């Protein structure tokens, strides 16, 4: 349905925003979750892992090790 497509687009935008915040800032998972529109860091972590295959904290470590 169209609403599913819309939800996926919003979630995709949130995840790319999260990726940027994880790499370029020192905000906590809870702060990032709230900034991109999730009420809990656990929900954010769950959706981030679904989207990228890894948890946000692991993503941050891997991305920063590459820099």
CSV table of C-alpha atoms in Angstrom, one decimal:
chain,number,residue,atom,x,y,z
A,1,UNK,CA,0.0,0.0,0.0
A,2,UNK,CA,1.0,3.6,-0.5
A,3,UNK,CA,1.3,4.1,3.3
A,4,UNK,CA,3.9,1.3,3.5
A,5,UNK,CA,6.0,3.0,0.8
A,6,UNK,CA,5.7,6.3,2.7
A,7,UNK,CA,6.7,4.7,6.0
A,8,UNK,CA,9.7,3.0,4.4
A,9,UNK,CA,10.8,6.3,2.9
A,10,UNK,CA,10.6,8.1,6.2
A,11,UNK,CA,12.4,5.3,7.9
A,12,UNK,CA,15.1,5.3,5.3
A,13,UNK,CA,15.6,9.1,5.8
A,14,UNK,CA,15.8,8.6,9.5
A,15,UNK,CA,18.4,5.9,9.2
A,16,UNK,CA,20.6,7.9,6.9
A,17,UNK,CA,20.3,10.8,9.3
A,18,UNK,CA,21.2,8.4,12.1
A,19,UNK,CA,24.3,7.1,10.2
A,20,UNK,CA,25.5,10.7,9.9
A,21,UNK,CA,24.9,11.4,13.6
A,22,UNK,CA,26.6,8.2,14.6
A,23,UNK,CA,29.8,9.0,12.6
A,24,UNK,CA,30.0,12.8,13.1
A,25,UNK,CA,28.8,13.4,16.6
A,26,UNK,CA,29.2,12.0,20.1
A,27,UNK,CA,25.5,12.0,20.9
A,28,UNK,CA,24.3,9.0,22.9
A,29,UNK,CA,22.0,6.4,21.2
A,30,UNK,CA,19.1,7.8,23.2
A,31,UNK,CA,19.8,11.4,22.0
A,32,UNK,CA,20.1,10.2,18.4
A,33,UNK,CA,16.9,8.2,18.7
A,34,UNK,CA,15.0,11.2,19.9
A,35,UNK,CA,16.5,13.5,17.3
A,36,UNK,CA,15.3,11.3,14.4
A,37,UNK,CA,11.9,10.7,15.9
A,38,UNK,CA,12.0,7.5,18.0
A,39,UNK,CA,10.9,7.6,21.6
A,40,UNK,CA,13.2,4.8,22.8
A,41,UNK,CA,16.8,3.9,21.9
A,42,UNK,CA,15.8,0.2,21.9
A,43,UNK,CA,13.3,0.8,19.1
A,44,UNK,CA,15.8,2.8,17.2
A,45,UNK,CA,18.5,0.1,17.7
A,46,UNK,CA,16.1,-2.6,16.5
A,47,UNK,CA,15.1,-0.7,13.4
A,48,UNK,CA,18.7,0.4,12.6
A,49,UNK,CA,19.8,-3.2,12.8
A,50,UNK,CA,17.0,-4.3,10.5
A,51,UNK,CA,18.1,-1.6,8.1
A,52,UNK,CA,21.9,-2.0,8.2
A,53,UNK,CA,22.5,-5.5,9.7
A,54,UNK,CA,24.3,-4.1,12.7
A,55,UNK,CA,23.5,-2.3,15.9
A,56,UNK,CA,24.1,1.5,16.0
A,57,UNK,CA,26.9,1.3,18.5
A,58,UNK,CA,28.7,-1.3,16.2
A,59,UNK,CA,28.1,1.0,13.2
A,60,UNK,CA,29.7,3.9,15.0
A,61,UNK,CA,32.8,1.8,16.0
A,62,UNK,CA,33.3,0.4,12.5
A,63,UNK,CA,32.8,3.8,10.8
A,64,UNK,CA,35.2,5.5,13.1
A,65,UNK,CA,37.9,2.8,12.7
A,66,UNK,CA,37.8,3.4,9.0
A,67,UNK,CA,38.6,7.1,9.4
